[in-house]
mmCIF file of N, CA, C and O in Angstrom:
data_model
loop_
_atom_site.group_PDB
_atom_site.id
_atom_site.type_symbol
_atom_site.label_atom_id
_atom_site.label_comp_id
_atom_site.label_asym_id
_atom_site.label_seq_id
_atom_site.Cartn_x
_atom_site.Cartn_y
_atom_site.Cartn_z
ATOM 1 N N TYR X 1 0.581 -0.980 0.251
ATOM 2 C CA TYR X 1 0.077 -0.135 -0.015
ATOM 3 C C TYR X 1 0.785 1.037 -0.324
ATOM 4 O O TYR X 1 0.517 1.959 -0.541
ATOM 5 N N ALA X 2 1.683 0.717 0.700
ATOM 6 C CA ALA X 2 3.014 2.078 0.795
ATOM 7 C C ALA X 2 3.385 2.954 -0.125
ATOM 8 O O ALA X 2 3.232 4.019 -1.025
ATOM 9 N N ALA X 3 4.082 2.025 -1.345
ATOM 10 C CA ALA X 3 4.142 1.955 -2.705
ATOM 11 C C ALA X 3 3.553 2.299 -3.765
ATOM 12 O O ALA X 3 3.892 3.489 -4.686
ATOM 13 N N ALA X 4 2.073 2.274 -3.455
ATOM 14 C CA ALA X 4 1.281 2.852 -3.990
ATOM 15 C C ALA X 4 0.442 4.666 -3.496
ATOM 16 O O ALA X 4 -0.374 5.079 -4.512
ATOM 17 N N GLY X 5 1.376 4.543 -2.773
ATOM 18 C CA GLY X 5 0.991 6.020 -2.290
ATOM 19 C C GLY X 5 -0.794 6.476 -1.176
ATOM 20 O O GLY X 5 -1.250 6.985 -0.789
ATOM 21 N N ARG X 6 -1.037 4.788 -0.610
ATOM 22 C CA ARG X 6 -2.427 4.447 -0.067
ATOM 23 C C ARG X 6 -1.809 4.660 1.291
ATOM 24 O O ARG X 6 -2.478 3.362 1.705
ATOM 25 N N TRP X 7 -1.840 5.860 1.628
ATOM 26 C CA TRP X 7 -1.733 5.776 2.459
ATOM 27 C C TRP X 7 -2.989 5.656 4.090
ATOM 28 O O TRP X 7 -2.266 5.028 5.110
ATOM 29 N N GLY X 8 -4.081 5.575 3.730
ATOM 30 C CA GLY X 8 -4.881 5.572 4.378
ATOM 31 C C GLY X 8 -5.262 3.824 4.704
ATOM 32 O O GLY X 8 -5.395 3.323 6.038
ATOM 33 N N ASP X 9 -4.875 3.029 3.448
ATOM 34 C CA ASP X 9 -4.220 1.553 3.440
ATOM 35 C C ASP X 9 -3.544 0.763 4.800
ATOM 36 O O ASP X 9 -3.077 0.134 5.010
ATOM 37 N N VAL X 10 -2.585 2.091 4.808
ATOM 38 C CA VAL X 10 -0.856 2.016 5.122
ATOM 39 C C VAL X 10 -1.584 1.942 6.984
ATOM 40 O O VAL X 10 -1.636 1.209 7.622
ATOM 41 N N ALA X 11 -2.322 2.989 7.340
ATOM 42 C CA ALA X 11 -3.012 3.401 8.903
ATOM 43 C C ALA X 11 -3.755 2.332 8.976
ATOM 44 O O ALA X 11 -3.575 1.342 10.154
ATOM 45 N N LYS X 12 -4.657 1.790 8.331
ATOM 46 C CA LYS X 12 -5.503 0.319 8.877
ATOM 47 C C LYS X 12 -4.839 -1.178 8.891
ATOM 48 O O LYS X 12 -4.459 -1.476 9.934
ATOM 49 N N VAL X 13 -3.565 -1.307 8.131
ATOM 50 C CA VAL X 13 -2.989 -2.405 8.349
ATOM 51 C C VAL X 13 -1.727 -2.375 9.635
ATOM 52 O O VAL X 13 -2.090 -2.897 10.426
ATOM 53 N N ARG X 14 -1.470 -1.110 9.855
ATOM 54 C CA ARG X 14 -1.145 -0.398 11.275
ATOM 55 C C ARG X 14 -1.808 -0.829 12.324
ATOM 56 O O ARG X 14 -1.961 -0.941 13.501
ATOM 57 N N ASN X 15 -3.475 -0.496 12.444
ATOM 58 C CA ASN X 15 -3.689 -0.517 13.388
ATOM 59 C C ASN X 15 -4.759 -1.793 13.714
ATOM 60 O O ASN X 15 -4.486 -2.366 14.563
ATOM 61 N N VAL X 16 -5.079 -2.826 12.650
ATOM 62 C CA VAL X 16 -4.924 -4.539 12.624
ATOM 63 C C VAL X 16 -3.394 -5.051 13.077
ATOM 64 O O VAL X 16 -3.648 -5.827 14.121
ATOM 65 N N MET X 17 -2.354 -4.554 13.045
ATOM 66 C CA MET X 17 -1.083 -5.147 13.769
ATOM 67 C C MET X 17 -1.059 -4.407 15.224
ATOM 68 O O MET X 17 -0.929 -5.668 15.902
ATOM 69 N N GLU X 18 -1.172 -3.256 14.975
ATOM 70 C CA GLU X 18 -1.340 -2.816 16.740
ATOM 71 C C GLU X 18 -2.535 -3.555 17.647
ATOM 72 O O GLU X 18 -2.541 -3.820 18.638
ATOM 73 N N ASP X 19 -3.732 -3.610 17.266
ATOM 74 C CA ASP X 19 -5.042 -4.191 17.552
ATOM 75 C C ASP X 19 -4.318 -5.737 18.146
ATOM 76 O O ASP X 19 -4.805 -6.818 19.153
ATOM 77 N N ARG X 20 -3.687 -6.767 17.160
ATOM 78 C CA ARG X 20 -3.121 -8.222 17.341
ATOM 79 C C ARG X 20 -1.847 -7.806 17.713
ATOM 80 O O ARG X 20 -1.586 -9.458 17.927
ATOM 81 N N ARG X 21 -1.775 -7.196 18.669
ATOM 82 C CA ARG X 21 -0.432 -6.794 19.199
ATOM 83 C C ARG X 21 1.075 -7.254 18.307
ATOM 84 O O ARG X 21 2.002 -8.240 19.341
ATOM 85 N N VAL X 22 0.978 -7.141 16.999
ATOM 86 C CA VAL X 22 1.994 -7.482 16.059
ATOM 87 C C VAL X 22 2.993 -5.895 16.323
ATOM 88 O O VAL X 22 2.635 -5.204 16.229
ATOM 89 N N LYS X 23 4.200 -6.414 16.572
ATOM 90 C CA LYS X 23 5.502 -5.297 16.905
ATOM 91 C C LYS X 23 6.528 -5.616 15.764
ATOM 92 O O LYS X 23 6.716 -6.821 15.203
ATOM 93 N N LYS X 24 6.775 -4.356 15.025
ATOM 94 C CA LYS X 24 7.523 -4.457 13.645
ATOM 95 C C LYS X 24 9.329 -4.648 14.259
ATOM 96 O O LYS X 24 9.070 -3.156 14.889
ATOM 97 N N GLN X 25 9.699 -4.933 14.350
ATOM 98 C CA GLN X 25 11.193 -4.807 14.934
ATOM 99 C C GLN X 25 11.863 -3.947 13.667
ATOM 100 O O GLN X 25 11.830 -3.878 12.286
ATOM 101 N N PRO X 26 12.569 -2.878 13.569
ATOM 102 C CA PRO X 26 13.429 -1.835 13.030
ATOM 103 C C PRO X 26 14.024 -2.515 12.423
ATOM 104 O O PRO X 26 15.108 -3.507 13.708
ATOM 105 N N GLY X 27 14.939 -2.160 10.916
ATOM 106 C CA GLY X 27 16.135 -2.885 10.567
ATOM 107 C C GLY X 27 17.202 -2.145 10.514
ATOM 108 O O GLY X 27 17.160 -1.324 11.816
ATOM 109 N N CYS X 28 17.957 -3.349 11.293
ATOM 110 C CA CYS X 28 19.282 -3.092 11.714
ATOM 111 C C CYS X 28 20.630 -3.012 10.465
ATOM 112 O O CYS X 28 20.054 -4.064 9.333
ATOM 113 N N SER X 29 22.069 -2.550 10.606
ATOM 114 C CA SER X 29 22.997 -3.157 10.359
ATOM 115 C C SER X 29 23.862 -3.176 10.850
ATOM 116 O O SER X 29 23.985 -2.648 12.456
ATOM 117 N N SER X 30 24.631 -4.102 10.975
ATOM 118 C CA SER X 30 26.031 -4.406 11.783
ATOM 119 C C SER X 30 27.409 -4.769 11.008
ATOM 120 O O SER X 30 27.301 -4.598 10.142
ATOM 121 N N ILE X 31 28.014 -4.876 11.808
ATOM 122 C CA ILE X 31 29.882 -4.572 11.204
ATOM 123 C C ILE X 31 30.614 -5.066 11.845
ATOM 124 O O ILE X 31 30.470 -4.701 13.197
ATOM 125 N N GLU X 32 31.414 -5.786 11.733
ATOM 126 C CA GLU X 32 32.608 -6.192 12.922
ATOM 127 C C GLU X 32 33.787 -6.061 12.277
ATOM 128 O O GLU X 32 34.136 -5.675 11.056
ATOM 129 N N ILE X 33 33.955 -5.209 13.505
ATOM 130 C CA ILE X 33 35.467 -4.368 13.753
ATOM 131 C C ILE X 33 36.610 -4.925 15.138
ATOM 132 O O ILE X 33 35.907 -5.011 15.902
ATOM 133 N N LYS X 34 37.784 -5.847 14.578
ATOM 134 C CA LYS X 34 38.117 -6.455 15.556
ATOM 135 C C LYS X 34 37.708 -7.365 15.991
ATOM 136 O O LYS X 34 37.558 -7.213 17.261
ATOM 137 N N GLY X 35 36.778 -8.208 15.647
ATOM 138 C CA GLY X 35 36.124 -9.589 16.404
ATOM 139 C C GLY X 35 34.770 -8.582 16.713
ATOM 140 O O GLY X 35 34.199 -9.313 17.982
ATOM 141 N N ARG X 36 34.604 -7.658 17.068
ATOM 142 C CA ARG X 36 33.570 -6.768 17.978
ATOM 143 C C ARG X 36 32.491 -6.630 16.652
ATOM 144 O O ARG X 36 32.790 -5.922 15.961
ATOM 145 N N VAL X 37 31.567 -7.031 17.330
ATOM 146 C CA VAL X 37 30.033 -6.962 16.324
ATOM 147 C C VAL X 37 29.425 -4.865 16.897
ATOM 148 O O VAL X 37 28.882 -5.640 18.364
ATOM 149 N N HIS X 38 29.565 -4.195 15.708
ATOM 150 C CA HIS X 38 28.516 -2.976 15.949
ATOM 151 C C HIS X 38 27.402 -3.090 15.452
ATOM 152 O O HIS X 38 27.114 -3.377 14.253
ATOM 153 N N LYS X 39 25.704 -3.207 15.992
ATOM 154 C CA LYS X 39 24.934 -3.016 15.063
ATOM 155 C C LYS X 39 24.583 -1.367 15.540
ATOM 156 O O LYS X 39 24.214 -0.535 16.354
ATOM 157 N N PHE X 40 23.375 -0.570 14.178
ATOM 158 C CA PHE X 40 22.822 0.330 14.609
ATOM 159 C C PHE X 40 21.779 0.225 13.667
ATOM 160 O O PHE X 40 21.045 -1.184 13.002
ATOM 161 N N ILE X 41 20.832 1.725 14.161
ATOM 162 C CA ILE X 41 19.379 1.304 13.406
ATOM 163 C C ILE X 41 19.385 3.126 12.917
ATOM 164 O O ILE X 41 20.706 3.832 13.092
ATOM 165 N N VAL X 42 18.366 3.099 12.227
ATOM 166 C CA VAL X 42 18.608 4.589 11.819
ATOM 167 C C VAL X 42 18.230 5.317 12.745
ATOM 168 O O VAL X 42 17.714 5.463 13.274
ATOM 169 N N ARG X 43 19.623 6.900 12.198
ATOM 170 C CA ARG X 43 19.292 7.314 13.316
ATOM 171 C C ARG X 43 19.600 7.350 14.970
ATOM 172 O O ARG X 43 19.419 7.797 15.900
ATOM 173 N N ASP X 44 20.431 6.140 14.624
ATOM 174 C CA ASP X 44 20.776 5.370 15.888
ATOM 175 C C ASP X 44 22.154 6.471 16.847
ATOM 176 O O ASP X 44 22.798 6.932 16.091
ATOM 177 N N THR X 45 21.836 6.929 18.319
ATOM 178 C CA THR X 45 22.879 6.948 19.112
ATOM 179 C C THR X 45 23.073 6.791 20.385
ATOM 180 O O THR X 45 23.503 7.260 21.262
ATOM 181 N N SER X 46 22.724 5.476 20.313
ATOM 182 C CA SER X 46 23.240 4.814 21.031
ATOM 183 C C SER X 46 24.872 4.033 21.391
ATOM 184 O O SER X 46 25.548 3.477 22.629
ATOM 185 N N HIS X 47 25.563 4.175 20.180
ATOM 186 C CA HIS X 47 26.952 3.710 19.869
ATOM 187 C C HIS X 47 27.531 4.785 21.031
ATOM 188 O O HIS X 47 27.187 5.728 21.415
ATOM 189 N N PRO X 48 28.434 4.041 22.045
ATOM 190 C CA PRO X 48 29.855 5.389 22.766
ATOM 191 C C PRO X 48 29.759 5.938 21.822
ATOM 192 O O PRO X 48 30.815 6.918 22.032
ATOM 193 N N GLN X 49 30.590 5.455 20.955
ATOM 194 C CA GLN X 49 31.218 7.188 19.425
ATOM 195 C C GLN X 49 30.602 6.761 18.612
ATOM 196 O O GLN X 49 30.774 7.856 17.990
ATOM 197 N N LYS X 50 29.438 7.724 19.386
ATOM 198 C CA LYS X 50 28.265 8.129 18.257
ATOM 199 C C LYS X 50 28.796 9.889 17.699
ATOM 200 O O LYS X 50 28.396 9.965 16.123
ATOM 201 N N GLU X 51 29.130 10.561 18.634
ATOM 202 C CA GLU X 51 30.267 11.266 18.013
ATOM 203 C C GLU X 51 30.643 11.144 17.026
ATOM 204 O O GLU X 51 31.088 12.192 15.488
ATOM 205 N N MET X 52 32.081 10.797 17.149
ATOM 206 C CA MET X 52 33.089 10.597 15.774
ATOM 207 C C MET X 52 32.166 9.574 14.904
ATOM 208 O O MET X 52 32.504 10.144 13.441
ATOM 209 N N ILE X 53 31.152 8.436 15.676
ATOM 210 C CA ILE X 53 30.681 7.910 13.746
ATOM 211 C C ILE X 53 29.301 9.301 13.092
ATOM 212 O O ILE X 53 29.680 9.290 11.798
ATOM 213 N N TYR X 54 28.884 10.152 13.990
ATOM 214 C CA TYR X 54 28.210 11.090 13.132
ATOM 215 C C TYR X 54 29.088 12.242 12.329
ATOM 216 O O TYR X 54 29.064 12.681 11.587
ATOM 217 N N ALA X 55 30.102 12.389 13.150
ATOM 218 C CA ALA X 55 31.478 13.341 12.408
ATOM 219 C C ALA X 55 31.649 13.164 10.948
ATOM 220 O O ALA X 55 31.764 13.339 10.021
ATOM 221 N N GLU X 56 32.171 11.568 11.267
ATOM 222 C CA GLU X 56 32.838 11.098 9.662
ATOM 223 C C GLU X 56 31.545 10.542 8.982
ATOM 224 O O GLU X 56 31.523 10.650 7.867
ATOM 225 N N LEU X 57 30.720 10.702 9.472
ATOM 226 C CA LEU X 57 29.385 10.363 8.300
ATOM 227 C C LEU X 57 28.897 11.462 7.709
ATOM 228 O O LEU X 57 28.557 11.753 6.559
ATOM 229 N N GLN X 58 28.756 12.689 7.936
ATOM 230 C CA GLN X 58 29.052 14.260 7.626
ATOM 231 C C GLN X 58 30.214 14.415 6.825
ATOM 232 O O GLN X 58 29.722 14.708 5.653
ATOM 233 N N ARG X 59 31.374 13.967 6.931
ATOM 234 C CA ARG X 59 32.932 14.097 6.347
ATOM 235 C C ARG X 59 31.953 13.460 4.760
ATOM 236 O O ARG X 59 32.309 13.331 3.701
ATOM 237 N N LEU X 60 31.894 11.938 4.858
ATOM 238 C CA LEU X 60 31.464 11.363 3.689
ATOM 239 C C LEU X 60 30.207 11.613 3.113
ATOM 240 O O LEU X 60 30.374 11.534 1.944
ATOM 241 N N THR X 61 28.916 11.731 4.091
ATOM 242 C CA THR X 61 28.026 12.900 3.073
ATOM 243 C C THR X 61 28.757 13.984 1.920
ATOM 244 O O THR X 61 27.683 14.166 0.798
ATOM 245 N N ARG X 62 29.291 15.038 2.480
ATOM 246 C CA ARG X 62 29.492 16.319 1.992
ATOM 247 C C ARG X 62 30.766 15.712 0.603
ATOM 248 O O ARG X 62 30.406 15.857 -0.179
ATOM 249 N N GLU X 63 31.383 14.343 0.944
ATOM 250 C CA GLU X 63 32.006 13.881 -0.211
ATOM 251 C C GLU X 63 31.350 13.276 -1.328
ATOM 252 O O GLU X 63 31.506 13.476 -3.193
ATOM 253 N N MET X 64 30.141 12.405 -0.569
ATOM 254 C CA MET X 64 29.001 11.921 -1.491
ATOM 255 C C MET X 64 28.503 12.866 -2.331
ATOM 256 O O MET X 64 28.740 13.017 -3.872
ATOM 257 N N GLU X 65 27.882 14.307 -1.572
ATOM 258 C CA GLU X 65 27.504 15.336 -2.687
ATOM 259 C C GLU X 65 28.410 15.611 -3.444
ATOM 260 O O GLU X 65 27.646 16.077 -4.875
ATOM 261 N N LYS X 66 29.343 15.969 -3.406
ATOM 262 C CA LYS X 66 30.049 16.743 -4.120
ATOM 263 C C LYS X 66 30.484 16.089 -5.552
ATOM 264 O O LYS X 66 30.860 16.008 -6.545
ATOM 265 N N ALA X 67 30.255 14.714 -5.572
ATOM 266 C CA ALA X 67 30.489 13.708 -6.357
ATOM 267 C C ALA X 67 29.084 13.220 -6.689
ATOM 268 O O ALA X 67 29.317 12.188 -7.729
ATOM 269 N N GLY X 68 28.032 13.690 -6.321
ATOM 270 C CA GLY X 68 27.329 14.003 -7.793
ATOM 271 C C GLY X 68 25.158 13.328 -7.067
ATOM 272 O O GLY X 68 24.830 13.275 -7.602
ATOM 273 N N TYR X 69 26.477 12.766 -5.548
ATOM 274 C CA TYR X 69 25.168 11.844 -5.031
ATOM 275 C C TYR X 69 23.797 12.542 -4.171
ATOM 276 O O TYR X 69 23.530 13.632 -4.265
ATOM 277 N N VAL X 70 22.590 11.567 -5.408
ATOM 278 C CA VAL X 70 21.848 12.911 -4.823
ATOM 279 C C VAL X 70 20.662 11.892 -4.410
ATOM 280 O O VAL X 70 20.091 10.398 -4.693
ATOM 281 N N PRO X 71 19.890 11.868 -3.265
ATOM 282 C CA PRO X 71 19.201 10.666 -2.435
ATOM 283 C C PRO X 71 18.140 10.226 -3.165
ATOM 284 O O PRO X 71 17.545 11.639 -4.075
ATOM 285 N N ASP X 72 17.619 9.259 -3.567
ATOM 286 C CA ASP X 72 16.475 8.895 -4.154
ATOM 287 C C ASP X 72 15.207 8.107 -2.784
ATOM 288 O O ASP X 72 15.217 7.330 -2.187
ATOM 289 N N SER X 73 14.558 9.590 -2.774
ATOM 290 C CA SER X 73 13.134 9.687 -1.612
ATOM 291 C C SER X 73 12.555 8.779 -1.961
ATOM 292 O O SER X 73 11.267 7.626 -1.417
ATOM 293 N N LYS X 74 12.084 8.283 -3.543
ATOM 294 C CA LYS X 74 10.800 7.212 -3.571
ATOM 295 C C LYS X 74 11.314 6.146 -3.420
ATOM 296 O O LYS X 74 9.950 5.147 -2.810
ATOM 297 N N ALA X 75 12.015 5.287 -2.913
ATOM 298 C CA ALA X 75 12.352 4.412 -2.639
ATOM 299 C C ALA X 75 11.865 3.911 -0.384
ATOM 300 O O ALA X 75 11.863 2.705 -0.473
ATOM 301 N N LEU X 76 11.692 5.002 -0.128
ATOM 302 C CA LEU X 76 11.425 4.920 1.230
ATOM 303 C C LEU X 76 10.078 5.496 1.745
ATOM 304 O O LEU X 76 9.594 6.643 1.288
ATOM 305 N N LEU X 77 9.223 4.468 2.256
ATOM 306 C CA LEU X 77 8.137 4.334 2.040
ATOM 307 C C LEU X 77 7.509 4.341 3.055
ATOM 308 O O LEU X 77 6.963 3.731 3.955
ATOM 309 N N HIS X 78 7.897 6.014 3.221
ATOM 310 C CA HIS X 78 6.939 6.476 4.793
ATOM 311 C C HIS X 78 6.472 7.498 4.386
ATOM 312 O O HIS X 78 6.154 8.727 3.193
ATOM 313 N N ASP X 79 5.317 8.074 5.052
ATOM 314 C CA ASP X 79 4.364 9.418 4.915
ATOM 315 C C ASP X 79 5.040 10.984 5.574
ATOM 316 O O ASP X 79 4.276 11.328 6.358
ATOM 317 N N VAL X 80 6.011 10.789 5.154
ATOM 318 C CA VAL X 80 6.709 12.156 5.811
ATOM 319 C C VAL X 80 7.071 13.103 4.185
ATOM 320 O O VAL X 80 6.665 12.701 3.131
ATOM 321 N N ASN X 81 7.696 14.525 4.836
ATOM 322 C CA ASN X 81 7.998 15.175 3.865
ATOM 323 C C ASN X 81 9.629 15.558 3.572
ATOM 324 O O ASN X 81 9.692 13.848 3.805
ATOM 325 N N GLU X 82 9.649 16.031 2.132
ATOM 326 C CA GLU X 82 11.257 15.307 1.760
ATOM 327 C C GLU X 82 11.959 15.574 1.769
ATOM 328 O O GLU X 82 12.955 14.883 1.667
ATOM 329 N N GLY X 83 12.148 16.428 2.851
ATOM 330 C CA GLY X 83 13.148 16.818 3.657
ATOM 331 C C GLY X 83 13.144 15.264 5.325
ATOM 332 O O GLY X 83 14.545 15.301 5.389
ATOM 333 N N LYS X 84 12.135 15.153 5.725
ATOM 334 C CA LYS X 84 12.234 14.039 6.739
ATOM 335 C C LYS X 84 12.979 13.011 5.883
ATOM 336 O O LYS X 84 13.424 12.263 5.932
ATOM 337 N N LYS X 85 12.583 12.465 5.052
ATOM 338 C CA LYS X 85 12.979 11.535 3.706
ATOM 339 C C LYS X 85 14.520 11.355 3.422
ATOM 340 O O LYS X 85 15.264 10.938 3.783
ATOM 341 N N GLU X 86 15.061 13.104 3.223
ATOM 342 C CA GLU X 86 16.380 12.882 2.941
ATOM 343 C C GLU X 86 17.000 12.401 4.204
ATOM 344 O O GLU X 86 18.213 11.870 4.255
ATOM 345 N N HIS X 87 16.800 13.265 5.313
ATOM 346 C CA HIS X 87 17.502 13.076 6.656
ATOM 347 C C HIS X 87 17.509 11.951 6.981
ATOM 348 O O HIS X 87 18.384 11.247 7.463
ATOM 349 N N MET X 88 16.135 10.798 6.773
ATOM 350 C CA MET X 88 16.409 9.359 6.891
ATOM 351 C C MET X 88 17.467 8.710 6.808
ATOM 352 O O MET X 88 17.556 7.323 6.671
ATOM 353 N N LEU X 89 17.426 9.245 5.242
ATOM 354 C CA LEU X 89 17.943 8.215 4.355
ATOM 355 C C LEU X 89 19.842 8.081 4.361
ATOM 356 O O LEU X 89 20.508 7.764 4.438
ATOM 357 N N TYR X 90 20.198 9.801 4.760
ATOM 358 C CA TYR X 90 21.146 10.791 5.371
ATOM 359 C C TYR X 90 21.561 9.409 6.230
ATOM 360 O O TYR X 90 23.034 9.470 6.454
ATOM 361 N N TYR X 91 20.781 9.116 7.382
ATOM 362 C CA TYR X 91 20.945 8.078 8.705
ATOM 363 C C TYR X 91 20.753 7.378 8.171
ATOM 364 O O TYR X 91 20.419 6.925 9.616
ATOM 365 N N HIS X 92 20.601 6.370 7.647
ATOM 366 C CA HIS X 92 20.174 4.669 7.714
ATOM 367 C C HIS X 92 21.340 4.323 8.198
ATOM 368 O O HIS X 92 22.415 4.376 8.137
ATOM 369 N N SER X 93 20.785 3.064 8.583
ATOM 370 C CA SER X 93 21.812 2.095 9.369
ATOM 371 C C SER X 93 22.718 1.746 9.000
ATOM 372 O O SER X 93 24.096 1.425 9.223
ATOM 373 N N GLU X 94 22.651 2.100 7.495
ATOM 374 C CA GLU X 94 24.192 1.172 6.271
ATOM 375 C C GLU X 94 25.209 2.082 6.394
ATOM 376 O O GLU X 94 26.042 1.831 6.600
ATOM 377 N N LYS X 95 24.592 3.388 6.126
ATOM 378 C CA LYS X 95 25.778 4.602 6.391
ATOM 379 C C LYS X 95 26.519 4.936 7.860
ATOM 380 O O LYS X 95 27.617 4.892 7.882
ATOM 381 N N LEU X 96 25.610 4.595 8.879
ATOM 382 C CA LEU X 96 25.665 5.279 10.794
ATOM 383 C C LEU X 96 27.482 3.733 10.643
ATOM 384 O O LEU X 96 28.177 3.873 11.070
ATOM 385 N N ALA X 97 26.776 2.943 9.889
ATOM 386 C CA ALA X 97 27.433 1.304 9.933
ATOM 387 C C ALA X 97 28.955 1.073 9.623
ATOM 388 O O ALA X 97 30.049 1.286 10.077
ATOM 389 N N ILE X 98 29.377 2.160 8.299
ATOM 390 C CA ILE X 98 30.134 2.215 7.501
ATOM 391 C C ILE X 98 30.782 3.602 7.963
ATOM 392 O O ILE X 98 32.613 3.111 8.246
ATOM 393 N N ALA X 99 30.505 4.498 8.943
ATOM 394 C CA ALA X 99 30.846 5.724 9.529
ATOM 395 C C ALA X 99 31.829 4.858 10.267
ATOM 396 O O ALA X 99 32.703 5.159 10.259
#
């Protein structure tokens, strides 16, 4: 329904899920560094090195933009404005794990 922009139907499905106590787990990304696994979700701020990770992500983002990167918000199936979608794409769990 979300891919078709049918947000009313999306809301109905989410309500049914809530009524049935179905919980959706957020997607996460992980990376192993020196034998230790680090897990991230979108906009994650729980990592003890979050300041360094976000600083590196901002540096990488500037480099990507200089190279012509433009976030494709069509792939993000959330009923939010374009600015919020771009923010979600910039701080996706995979990007946090790489940074």
